[in-house]
Amino acid sequence: MARNRDIPLVRREALDGAYVLLTFRHPEIAHEARAGQFVMIKAGISAEPPLRRPFSIMSVAPEREEFTLFLKAIGQGTRRLAAMDVGDLAQCLGPLGQPFVAPPEGSEALMVAGGYGIAPFLMLSRQLQASGGAGRVFYGGRSAGDVQLRSPFEHLGATLVVATEDGSLGVTGRVTAPLEAYLDAAAPKAVLYACGPDAMLHAVASLAERRGLPCQVSLDPWMGCGIGTCLGCVVWIQKPGEARPKYRCACTEGPVFDSRHVVWT
Amino acid sequence: MDVKLGVDVAGMALKNPLIAASGTFGYGVEYESLMDLGLLGGIVSKGLYLEPRLGNPTPRIVETPAGLLNAIGLQGVGVRAFVADVLPRLTKHDTALLVNVCGDTVEEYAEVSRILDGAPGVTGLEINISCPNVKKGGMAFGGDPRMTFEVVDAVRKATRLPVIPKLSPNVGDITIFARACEEAGADALSCVNTLLGLVIDVESRRPRLAFGTGGLSGPAIRPVAVRMTWQAARAVRIPVLGIGGIATANDVLEFLIAGARAVQIGTANFVDPGLYERVLTDLRAYLERHGLTDINQVVGTLEYPGDAERERRG
């Protein structure tokens, strides 16, 4: 059950550029979170910026009651979080939202991430491994600095394929290229999972549609509250049997949706 | 020392002066698992029309300095679904339940009010004549004193429940609207709704919200809301509920001192569901520090400087 707490930062690891790993203590999140779920969090209790921000949970350490976020400091909210010192308090509500659904037995999990969209796939990879499954991660970014979260996957023994648009690391081009090449070569029975910019999500969803593969996407619209009351994060979703799409809250009915149900705008 | 936080507003006995504002607390049930709803003096539901409403296209919200600009457009389940599905769940909580009533026409306001009049568990009706994010109704009624009178008069005749029009800040003189409501038989006033605003994306030269303009809320509007609450409270005999950017006990006290009998907390619900407990603790501490025993002793105690003092030159 989601719980609202003022929580301390217990560890901070700055990465290259604007990326940072932040570890907080929050018992409910550490014990109950599933891959794909998120937290609403804000550094301190100042009035500025007003709103908390949503972040996918990257990993949990239940024995220490900790969870870790991987974020890129790009706006006011993320910059204030990234600037926190160990011991500082953040306001945090979680775990929130619907998690990824594990692939059926015999299906491979193909995770497609753009930039900081990689975060939930570390947790998903660990869950898959814990249940004896395996996954393959396609990790794309503009350049090498945008695909920094690699060693935890290598540590796990997961298969990681990196793509950068400027060719500074891995395959040159968009992340969907190596994904498509793999699907061509191996024709696996697979479930696609995608988290990243909207254009990438749409491209992966179209790819899945063309190949007849199930696909789950984690959407990231602007969110006000995280619990379905502000109605700011609604997205058009049309489920089987519904005559027309409905606005559904990405925070409570998502952020993970079956890509076939998403009405791409 | 035990201090009294209970207030009486238009015949509604509230256990404390903190009410969750319409549109910021869902239908209340969303917060059930996060807090004890019994901590609240009351809850105002999301605005309800006769029929379900889709609301506006997205993006619907954008953050602003110390504020939030929204154009949700009153997405909602409609009054019948609220009465059938939500109300039975809400009534088990020990808090006052106010319902925010909307309409495209005067008749719709009256009809929604009639339906709620017979619904068990409803404590009062807040009349939404001030939503800036709908094309019909809303602010169109709250921006014209004669229309304000007509809507409140029609609702008054449709219900025995306390009737509380929610006033728009997007007017020149709020006292005209406050008096119109009082004359039409309102029992109290909610003061105020959001301020009409516009945020522009300079790259695309388009509004950041799909609807265009939106309603500004949050700490950014508090001084405006306190001023309007103060003006309205002096203009009428019926009680006023202060609303606008409240997040702390200090903010609550500003409104009470300005003349509000109770307050509504809005945007802050999105930011911190844990705030009610903290605000109540801090309100008690304030009363004790000032040697007061009852929150009502604070209401309307503003010592506003007289003209001579305001104009005195150093």
Coordinates of C-alpha atoms in Angstrom, one line a residue:
Chain A
M1 CA 0.0 0.0 0.0
A2 CA 1.3 3.4 -1.0
R3 CA 2.5 5.4 2.0
N4 CA 3.4 9.1 2.4
R5 CA 6.6 9.8 4.3
D6 CA 9.3 12.3 4.8
I7 CA 12.4 10.2 4.0
P8 CA 16.1 10.7 4.3
L9 CA 18.6 10.5 1.5
V10 CA 21.0 7.7 2.5
R11 CA 23.3 7.6 -0.5
R12 CA 24.1 9.8 -3.5
E13 CA 26.2 8.9 -6.4
A14 CA 26.8 11.5 -9.1
L15 CA 27.4 10.1 -12.6
D16 CA 28.6 11.9 -15.6
G17 CA 26.7 14.9 -16.8
A18 CA 23.3 15.6 -15.2
Y19 CA 22.7 12.0 -14.1
V20 CA 22.6 10.9 -10.5
L21 CA 21.7 7.8 -8.4
L22 CA 19.8 8.7 -5.2
T23 CA 19.0 6.1 -2.5
F24 CA 16.3 6.8 0.1
R25 CA 15.0 4.9 3.1
H26 CA 11.2 4.1 2.8
P27 CA 10.0 0.7 4.2
E28 CA 6.8 0.3 2.2
I29 CA 8.5 1.1 -1.1
A30 CA 11.5 -1.1 -0.4
H31 CA 9.3 -4.1 0.5
E32 CA 6.3 -3.8 -1.8
A33 CA 7.4 -2.1 -5.0
R34 CA 7.3 -4.0 -8.3
A35 CA 9.1 -3.0 -11.5
G36 CA 7.3 -0.3 -13.4
Q37 CA 5.9 1.3 -10.3
F38 CA 6.9 4.9 -9.3
V39 CA 7.2 7.4 -6.5
M40 CA 6.1 11.0 -6.3
I41 CA 8.9 12.8 -4.6
K42 CA 10.2 16.3 -3.9
A43 CA 13.3 17.6 -2.1
G44 CA 12.6 19.3 1.2
I45 CA 9.3 21.0 2.0
S46 CA 9.8 24.4 0.3
A47 CA 7.0 26.0 -1.7
E48 CA 9.1 26.1 -4.8
P49 CA 8.8 24.2 -7.1
P50 CA 5.2 23.4 -5.9
L51 CA 4.7 19.9 -7.1
R52 CA 6.4 16.5 -6.5
R53 CA 7.8 14.7 -9.5
P54 CA 7.2 11.1 -10.6
F55 CA 10.1 8.7 -11.0
S56 CA 10.2 5.0 -11.8
I57 CA 11.8 3.0 -9.1
M58 CA 15.2 1.6 -10.3
S59 CA 15.9 -0.8 -7.5
V60 CA 15.0 -1.8 -4.0
A61 CA 17.0 -3.3 -1.1
P62 CA 14.3 -4.6 1.2
E63 CA 16.8 -5.8 3.9
R64 CA 18.0 -2.2 4.3
E65 CA 14.5 -0.7 3.6
E66 CA 16.0 1.4 0.7
F67 CA 15.1 2.2 -2.8
T68 CA 17.1 3.9 -5.5
L69 CA 16.2 6.4 -8.3
F70 CA 18.1 7.1 -11.4
L71 CA 17.5 10.6 -12.7
K72 CA 18.7 13.3 -14.9
A73 CA 18.7 16.8 -13.5
I74 CA 17.0 18.8 -16.2
G75 CA 14.4 21.0 -14.5
Q76 CA 13.7 22.6 -11.1
G77 CA 12.4 19.6 -9.4
T78 CA 15.1 17.2 -10.6
R79 CA 17.9 19.7 -9.9
R80 CA 16.8 20.1 -6.3
L81 CA 16.6 16.4 -5.8
A82 CA 20.0 15.9 -7.4
A83 CA 21.5 18.6 -5.1
M84 CA 20.3 16.9 -1.9
D85 CA 22.9 15.9 0.7
V86 CA 22.9 12.7 2.6
G87 CA 20.6 13.1 5.5
D88 CA 18.4 15.7 3.9
L89 CA 14.7 14.9 3.8
A90 CA 12.4 14.4 0.8
Q91 CA 8.6 14.2 0.7
C92 CA 7.8 10.9 -0.9
L93 CA 4.7 8.9 -1.7
G94 CA 4.9 5.4 -3.0
P95 CA 4.9 2.8 -4.4
L96 CA 2.3 4.0 -7.0
G97 CA 0.8 2.8 -10.2
Q98 CA 0.5 -0.5 -12.1
P99 CA 3.7 -2.5 -12.6
F100 CA 4.9 -4.4 -15.7
V101 CA 3.3 -7.8 -16.1
A102 CA 5.9 -10.6 -16.3
P103 CA 6.1 -12.5 -19.7
P104 CA 4.4 -15.8 -19.9
E105 CA 6.6 -18.9 -19.6
G106 CA 8.7 -19.5 -22.6
S107 CA 8.6 -15.9 -23.7
E108 CA 11.6 -13.7 -23.7
A109 CA 11.4 -10.2 -22.2
L110 CA 12.8 -7.6 -24.5
M111 CA 13.2 -4.3 -22.7
V112 CA 13.7 -1.1 -24.7
A113 CA 14.9 2.0 -22.9
G114 CA 15.6 5.5 -24.0
G115 CA 17.9 7.6 -21.7
Y116 CA 16.6 7.7 -18.1
G117 CA 13.8 5.3 -19.2
I118 CA 16.3 2.5 -18.3
A119 CA 15.5 2.8 -14.6
P120 CA 12.5 0.4 -14.2
F121 CA 14.3 -2.3 -16.3
L122 CA 17.0 -2.9 -13.7
M123 CA 14.3 -3.9 -11.3
L124 CA 12.4 -5.9 -14.0
S125 CA 15.6 -7.7 -14.9
R126 CA 16.2 -8.6 -11.3
Q127 CA 12.6 -9.9 -10.9
L128 CA 12.9 -11.9 -14.1
Q129 CA 16.2 -13.4 -12.9
A130 CA 14.8 -14.2 -9.5
S131 CA 12.0 -16.2 -11.1
G132 CA 14.4 -18.1 -13.3
G133 CA 13.7 -16.1 -16.5
A134 CA 15.9 -14.0 -18.6
G135 CA 15.8 -10.7 -20.5
R136 CA 17.5 -8.7 -23.1
V137 CA 17.9 -5.0 -22.7
F138 CA 18.1 -2.5 -25.6
Y139 CA 19.4 0.8 -24.2
G140 CA 19.5 3.9 -26.4
G141 CA 20.5 7.5 -26.0
R142 CA 21.8 10.5 -27.9
S143 CA 25.4 9.8 -26.9
A144 CA 27.5 7.7 -24.5
G145 CA 26.7 10.1 -21.6
D146 CA 23.0 9.2 -21.9
V147 CA 23.5 5.4 -21.6
Q148 CA 25.5 5.3 -18.3
L149 CA 23.5 2.8 -16.3
R150 CA 25.2 -0.2 -17.8
S151 CA 27.3 -1.9 -15.1
P152 CA 24.4 -3.1 -12.9
F153 CA 23.0 -5.0 -15.9
E154 CA 26.5 -6.4 -16.8
H155 CA 26.8 -7.4 -13.1
L156 CA 23.5 -9.2 -13.4
G157 CA 24.7 -11.1 -16.4
A158 CA 21.8 -9.6 -18.5
T159 CA 22.3 -9.2 -22.2
L160 CA 22.7 -5.5 -22.9
V161 CA 22.7 -3.9 -26.3
V162 CA 23.6 -0.2 -26.5
A163 CA 22.7 2.2 -29.2
T164 CA 23.7 5.9 -29.5
E165 CA 22.5 8.3 -32.2
D166 CA 25.9 9.9 -32.5
G167 CA 27.7 6.5 -32.5
S168 CA 29.8 7.3 -29.4
L169 CA 29.0 4.0 -27.9
G170 CA 27.5 0.7 -29.2
V171 CA 25.4 0.6 -32.3
T172 CA 25.0 3.9 -34.2
G173 CA 21.4 4.9 -34.6
R174 CA 18.1 4.6 -32.8
V175 CA 17.6 1.9 -30.3
T176 CA 14.8 0.3 -32.4
A177 CA 17.4 -0.6 -35.0
P178 CA 19.2 -3.3 -33.0
L179 CA 15.8 -4.4 -31.6
E180 CA 14.5 -4.9 -35.1
A181 CA 17.7 -6.7 -36.2
Y182 CA 17.3 -9.1 -33.2
L183 CA 13.7 -9.8 -34.0
D184 CA 14.7 -10.5 -37.7
A185 CA 17.5 -12.8 -36.7
A186 CA 16.0 -14.7 -33.8
A187 CA 12.3 -14.4 -34.4
P188 CA 11.8 -15.0 -30.6
K189 CA 8.6 -15.6 -28.8
A190 CA 8.8 -12.4 -26.8
V191 CA 7.1 -9.6 -24.9
L192 CA 8.3 -6.1 -25.5
Y193 CA 8.7 -3.6 -22.6
A194 CA 9.4 0.1 -23.4
C195 CA 10.2 3.1 -21.3
G196 CA 11.5 6.4 -22.7
P197 CA 10.5 9.4 -24.8
D198 CA 7.1 9.3 -26.4
A199 CA 8.4 9.0 -30.0
M200 CA 10.4 5.9 -28.9
L201 CA 7.4 4.4 -27.2
H202 CA 5.3 4.9 -30.3
A203 CA 8.0 3.4 -32.5
V204 CA 8.3 0.3 -30.3
A205 CA 4.6 -0.1 -30.1
S206 CA 4.3 0.1 -33.9
L207 CA 7.1 -2.5 -34.2
A208 CA 5.3 -4.8 -31.8
E209 CA 2.0 -4.4 -33.7
R210 CA 3.7 -5.2 -37.0
R211 CA 5.3 -8.3 -35.5
G212 CA 2.2 -9.4 -33.6
L213 CA 4.1 -9.2 -30.3
P214 CA 2.6 -8.0 -27.0
C215 CA 4.1 -4.8 -25.8
Q216 CA 3.8 -2.9 -22.5
V217 CA 4.7 0.8 -22.4
S218 CA 5.4 3.0 -19.5
L219 CA 3.9 6.4 -20.2
D220 CA 5.3 9.6 -18.6
P221 CA 2.8 12.5 -19.0
W222 CA 2.9 15.5 -16.7
M223 CA 1.6 14.4 -13.3
G224 CA 0.2 16.6 -10.5
C225 CA -0.7 14.2 -7.6
G226 CA 0.1 10.6 -8.5
I227 CA -3.1 9.3 -7.0
G228 CA -5.8 10.1 -9.5
T229 CA -7.3 13.2 -8.0
C230 CA -5.8 16.1 -10.1
L231 CA -6.8 14.4 -13.5
G232 CA -3.8 16.1 -15.1
C233 CA -2.1 13.0 -16.4
V234 CA -5.0 11.4 -18.3
V235 CA -4.2 9.5 -21.5
W236 CA -6.5 8.1 -24.2
I237 CA -6.9 4.4 -23.6
Q238 CA -9.3 2.0 -25.4
K239 CA -9.5 -1.5 -24.0
P240 CA -11.0 -4.4 -25.9
G241 CA -14.8 -4.3 -25.9
E242 CA -14.9 -0.5 -25.5
A243 CA -16.7 1.4 -28.2
R244 CA -14.5 4.5 -27.8
P245 CA -11.4 5.6 -25.9
K246 CA -11.6 6.9 -22.4
Y247 CA -9.4 9.3 -20.5
R248 CA -7.6 7.2 -17.9
C249 CA -5.2 8.4 -15.2
A250 CA -1.6 7.4 -16.1
C251 CA -0.8 7.5 -12.3
T252 CA -3.4 5.0 -11.1
E253 CA -4.4 2.9 -14.2
G254 CA -0.8 3.2 -15.6
P255 CA 1.9 4.2 -16.0
V256 CA 2.3 0.8 -17.7
F257 CA -0.3 0.1 -20.3
D258 CA -0.7 -2.5 -23.0
S259 CA 0.5 -0.6 -26.1
R260 CA -2.4 -1.9 -28.1
H261 CA -4.8 0.0 -25.8
V262 CA -3.0 3.3 -26.1
V263 CA -4.4 5.8 -28.5
W264 CA -1.3 7.5 -29.8
T265 CA -1.8 11.2 -30.5
Chain B
M1 CA -4.7 23.3 27.8
D2 CA -7.4 21.9 25.6
V3 CA -8.3 24.2 22.7
K4 CA -11.4 24.1 20.6
L5 CA -11.0 23.9 16.9
G6 CA -14.7 23.2 16.0
V7 CA -16.5 25.8 13.9
D8 CA -20.1 26.3 12.9
V9 CA -20.7 27.3 9.3
A10 CA -24.2 27.8 8.0
G11 CA -25.6 25.3 10.5
M12 CA -22.9 22.7 9.7
A13 CA -20.9 21.8 12.7
L14 CA -17.3 21.2 11.5
K15 CA -14.8 19.5 13.9
N16 CA -12.2 21.9 12.6
P17 CA -11.9 24.7 10.0
L18 CA -10.0 22.6 7.4
I19 CA -11.9 21.5 4.4
A20 CA -10.5 19.8 1.3
A21 CA -11.3 22.0 -1.7
S22 CA -13.2 20.8 -4.8
G23 CA -11.2 19.4 -7.6
T24 CA -8.1 18.7 -5.5
F25 CA -9.4 15.8 -3.4
G26 CA -11.2 13.7 -6.0
Y27 CA -14.3 12.3 -4.5
G28 CA -12.5 11.8 -1.2
V29 CA -12.2 8.0 -1.5
E30 CA -8.9 8.4 -3.4
Y31 CA -7.3 9.5 -0.1
E32 CA -8.9 6.9 2.1
S33 CA -5.8 4.7 2.2
L34 CA -3.4 7.6 2.7
M35 CA -4.9 9.4 5.6
D36 CA -7.7 9.4 8.2
L37 CA -10.4 11.4 6.5
G38 CA -11.9 11.9 9.9
L39 CA -9.1 14.4 10.5
L40 CA -10.8 16.8 8.2
G41 CA -13.5 19.3 9.0
G42 CA -15.0 18.5 5.6
I43 CA -14.5 17.5 2.0
V44 CA -15.8 19.2 -1.1
S45 CA -16.3 16.7 -3.9
K46 CA -15.0 17.3 -7.5
G47 CA -17.6 19.3 -9.5
L48 CA -20.6 17.4 -10.7
Y49 CA -23.0 17.9 -13.5
L50 CA -26.1 15.9 -14.3
E51 CA -24.2 13.8 -16.8
P52 CA -20.6 12.4 -16.9
R53 CA -18.1 14.8 -18.4
L54 CA -14.9 14.1 -20.4
G55 CA -13.1 17.3 -19.5
N56 CA -10.6 19.1 -21.6
P57 CA -7.8 17.8 -23.9
T58 CA -4.2 17.4 -22.6
P59 CA -1.9 18.9 -21.5
R60 CA -4.2 20.0 -18.7
I61 CA -1.7 21.2 -16.0
V62 CA 1.5 23.2 -15.9
E63 CA 3.5 24.2 -13.0
T64 CA 4.2 28.0 -12.4
P65 CA 6.2 29.9 -9.8
A66 CA 4.7 28.8 -6.5
G67 CA 1.6 27.7 -8.4
L68 CA -0.3 25.4 -10.7
L69 CA -2.2 26.4 -13.8
N70 CA -4.9 23.9 -14.7
A71 CA -7.6 23.5 -17.3
I72 CA -9.0 20.1 -16.4
G73 CA -12.5 21.1 -17.5
L74 CA -14.6 19.4 -14.8
Q75 CA -14.0 15.8 -15.9
G76 CA -16.4 13.8 -13.7
V77 CA -18.8 10.9 -13.2
G78 CA -22.0 12.9 -13.0
V79 CA -24.2 13.3 -10.0
R80 CA -26.2 10.1 -10.3
A81 CA -23.1 7.9 -10.3
F82 CA -21.7 9.9 -7.4
V83 CA -24.8 9.3 -5.4
A84 CA -25.0 5.6 -6.3
D85 CA -21.4 4.6 -6.2
V86 CA -19.3 7.1 -4.2
L87 CA -21.5 8.5 -1.5
P88 CA -22.1 5.3 0.3
R89 CA -18.4 4.8 0.7
L90 CA -17.8 8.3 1.9
T91 CA -20.5 8.5 4.5
K92 CA -18.7 6.1 6.8
H93 CA -16.0 8.7 7.4
D94 CA -16.7 11.2 10.3
T95 CA -16.4 14.4 8.3
A96 CA -18.8 16.8 6.6
L97 CA -19.5 16.1 2.9
L98 CA -20.1 19.0 0.6
V99 CA -20.8 18.5 -3.0
N100 CA -19.7 20.9 -5.7
V101 CA -22.6 21.5 -8.0
C102 CA -22.1 22.5 -11.7
G103 CA -24.4 23.3 -14.6
D104 CA -24.4 24.5 -18.2
T105 CA -27.8 26.1 -17.4
V106 CA -29.6 27.5 -14.4
E107 CA -32.0 24.5 -14.6
E108 CA -29.1 22.0 -14.5
Y109 CA -27.8 23.6 -11.3
A110 CA -31.2 23.3 -9.8
E111 CA -31.7 19.7 -11.0
V112 CA -28.3 18.5 -9.7
S113 CA -29.1 20.2 -6.4
R114 CA -32.6 18.5 -6.2
I115 CA -30.9 15.1 -6.7
L116 CA -28.4 15.8 -3.9
D117 CA -31.1 17.2 -1.6
G118 CA -32.5 13.7 -1.1
A119 CA -29.1 11.9 -1.0
P120 CA -28.2 10.6 2.5
G121 CA -24.9 11.9 3.9
V122 CA -24.7 15.2 2.0
T123 CA -23.9 18.0 4.4
G124 CA -24.1 21.0 2.0
L125 CA -23.8 22.2 -1.6
E126 CA -21.1 24.3 -3.0
I127 CA -22.3 26.1 -6.2
N128 CA -19.6 26.3 -8.8
I129 CA -20.2 29.6 -10.6
S130 CA -16.6 30.3 -11.1
C131 CA -14.8 27.5 -13.0
P132 CA -12.6 29.3 -15.6
N133 CA -12.1 26.1 -17.7
V134 CA -15.5 25.5 -19.3
K135 CA -17.1 27.2 -22.2
K136 CA -20.6 27.4 -20.8
G137 CA -21.7 28.0 -17.2
G138 CA -18.9 28.3 -14.7
M139 CA -17.4 31.7 -14.7
A140 CA -20.0 33.0 -17.1
F141 CA -22.5 32.8 -14.2
G142 CA -20.0 34.0 -11.6
G143 CA -18.9 37.0 -13.7
D144 CA -22.3 38.6 -13.9
P145 CA -24.1 39.6 -10.6
R146 CA -27.6 39.0 -12.1
M147 CA -26.7 35.5 -13.4
T148 CA -25.1 34.8 -10.0
F149 CA -28.3 35.8 -8.3
E150 CA -30.4 33.6 -10.7
V151 CA -28.3 30.5 -10.2
V152 CA -28.2 30.8 -6.4
D153 CA -31.9 31.6 -6.2
A154 CA -32.8 28.5 -8.3
V155 CA -30.6 26.3 -6.2
R156 CA -32.0 27.8 -3.0
K157 CA -35.5 26.8 -4.1
A158 CA -34.3 23.3 -5.0
T159 CA -32.8 22.3 -1.7
R160 CA -32.9 22.6 2.1
L161 CA -29.2 21.9 2.4
P162 CA -26.8 24.7 3.1
V163 CA -26.1 26.6 -0.2
I164 CA -22.5 27.9 -0.6
P165 CA -21.7 29.7 -3.9
K166 CA -18.0 29.6 -4.8
L167 CA -17.0 33.0 -6.0
S168 CA -14.7 33.9 -8.8
P169 CA -11.7 36.2 -8.2
N170 CA -11.8 37.3 -11.8
V171 CA -14.1 40.2 -11.1
G172 CA -13.5 43.9 -10.3
D173 CA -15.5 44.1 -7.0
I174 CA -16.2 40.8 -5.3
T175 CA -18.5 42.5 -2.7
I176 CA -21.2 42.9 -5.4
F177 CA -21.2 39.2 -6.0
A178 CA -21.0 38.3 -2.4
R179 CA -24.1 40.5 -1.7
A180 CA -25.9 39.0 -4.8
C181 CA -25.4 35.6 -3.3
E182 CA -26.6 36.7 0.2
E183 CA -29.7 38.3 -1.3
A184 CA -30.5 35.1 -3.2
G185 CA -30.5 33.1 0.0
A186 CA -27.0 31.7 0.2
D187 CA -25.9 30.3 3.6
A188 CA -22.2 30.9 3.2
L189 CA -19.6 31.8 0.5
S190 CA -16.5 30.0 -0.8
C191 CA -13.9 32.6 -1.6
V192 CA -12.2 32.2 -4.1
N193 CA -11.8 29.9 -7.2
T194 CA -8.7 30.0 -9.4
L195 CA -7.4 33.1 -11.1
L196 CA -7.6 33.1 -14.9
G197 CA -4.1 32.7 -16.3
L198 CA -2.1 31.9 -19.4
V199 CA 1.3 30.3 -19.8
I200 CA 3.0 30.5 -23.2
D201 CA 5.6 28.1 -24.7
V202 CA 7.9 30.7 -26.4
E203 CA 9.4 28.1 -28.8
S204 CA 6.0 27.1 -30.4
R205 CA 4.3 30.4 -29.4
R206 CA 1.3 28.4 -28.3
P207 CA -0.3 28.2 -24.8
R208 CA 1.2 25.4 -22.7
L209 CA -2.3 24.1 -21.9
A210 CA -4.4 22.6 -24.7
F211 CA -7.4 24.6 -23.6
G212 CA -5.4 27.8 -23.8
T213 CA -6.1 29.7 -20.6
G214 CA -6.3 28.0 -17.2
G215 CA -7.0 28.6 -13.5
L216 CA -4.1 29.6 -11.3
S217 CA -3.9 28.1 -7.8
G218 CA -1.3 27.5 -5.1
P219 CA 0.7 29.9 -2.9
A220 CA 1.1 32.3 -5.8
I221 CA -2.5 33.5 -5.4
R222 CA -2.7 33.6 -1.6
P223 CA -2.4 37.3 -1.1
V224 CA -5.1 38.0 -3.7
A225 CA -7.4 35.4 -2.1
V226 CA -6.8 36.8 1.5
R227 CA -7.6 40.3 0.2
M228 CA -10.8 39.1 -1.5
T229 CA -11.9 37.0 1.5
W230 CA -11.4 40.1 3.7
Q231 CA -13.5 42.2 1.4
A232 CA -16.3 39.6 1.1
A233 CA -16.4 38.9 4.8
R234 CA -17.0 42.6 5.5
A235 CA -19.7 42.9 2.9
V236 CA -22.0 40.2 4.0
R237 CA -23.4 38.7 7.2
I238 CA -23.2 35.1 6.1
P239 CA -20.0 33.2 6.8
V240 CA -17.1 33.0 4.4
L241 CA -14.8 30.0 3.6
G242 CA -11.4 31.2 2.6
I243 CA -9.5 29.5 -0.2
G244 CA -6.3 30.1 -2.0
G245 CA -2.8 28.7 -1.7
I246 CA -3.2 27.4 1.8
A247 CA -0.5 24.9 2.9
T248 CA 0.4 25.8 6.5
A249 CA -1.3 26.8 9.8
N250 CA 0.1 30.3 9.2
D251 CA -1.8 30.4 5.9
V252 CA -5.0 29.2 7.6
L253 CA -4.7 31.9 10.2
E254 CA -4.3 34.6 7.7
F255 CA -7.7 33.8 6.2
L256 CA -9.4 33.4 9.6
I257 CA -8.0 36.7 10.8
A258 CA -9.2 38.3 7.5
G259 CA -12.7 37.1 8.4
A260 CA -13.1 33.6 7.1
R261 CA -15.0 31.2 9.4
A262 CA -13.2 28.2 7.9
V263 CA -10.9 27.5 5.0
Q264 CA -10.4 25.1 2.1
I265 CA -7.1 23.5 1.2
G266 CA -6.6 22.9 -2.5
T267 CA -3.5 22.5 -4.5
A268 CA -1.5 21.5 -1.4
N269 CA -3.4 18.2 -1.4
F270 CA -1.5 17.2 -4.5
V271 CA 1.8 18.1 -2.9
D272 CA 1.4 16.7 0.6
P273 CA -1.4 14.4 1.8
G274 CA 0.2 14.5 5.2
L275 CA -0.4 18.2 5.7
Y276 CA -3.7 18.1 7.7
E277 CA -2.1 16.5 10.7
R278 CA 0.7 19.0 10.8
V279 CA -1.6 22.0 10.2
L280 CA -3.9 21.0 13.1
T281 CA -1.0 20.6 15.4
D282 CA 0.4 24.0 14.5
L283 CA -3.1 25.6 14.9
R284 CA -3.3 24.3 18.4
A285 CA 0.2 25.5 19.2
Y286 CA -0.7 29.0 17.9
L287 CA -3.8 29.2 20.1
E288 CA -1.9 28.2 23.1
R289 CA 0.9 30.6 22.4
H290 CA -1.6 33.4 22.2
G291 CA -3.5 32.3 25.3
L292 CA -6.7 31.5 23.3
T293 CA -9.0 28.6 23.9
D294 CA -11.1 28.6 20.7
I295 CA -10.2 29.0 17.1
N296 CA -13.3 31.2 16.6
Q297 CA -11.6 33.9 18.8
V298 CA -9.3 34.5 15.9
V299 CA -11.9 35.0 13.2
G300 CA -12.2 38.5 11.8
T301 CA -9.6 40.0 14.2
L302 CA -7.6 41.8 11.6
E303 CA -6.3 45.1 12.9
Y304 CA -6.3 47.0 9.6
P305 CA -4.7 50.4 9.7
G306 CA -7.1 53.3 9.5
D307 CA -6.8 55.9 6.7
A308 CA -4.8 58.3 8.8
E309 CA -2.3 55.7 9.7
R310 CA -2.0 54.4 6.1
E311 CA -1.3 57.8 4.8
R312 CA 0.9 59.1 7.5
R313 CA 4.2 60.3 6.1
G314 CA 7.5 59.3 8.0

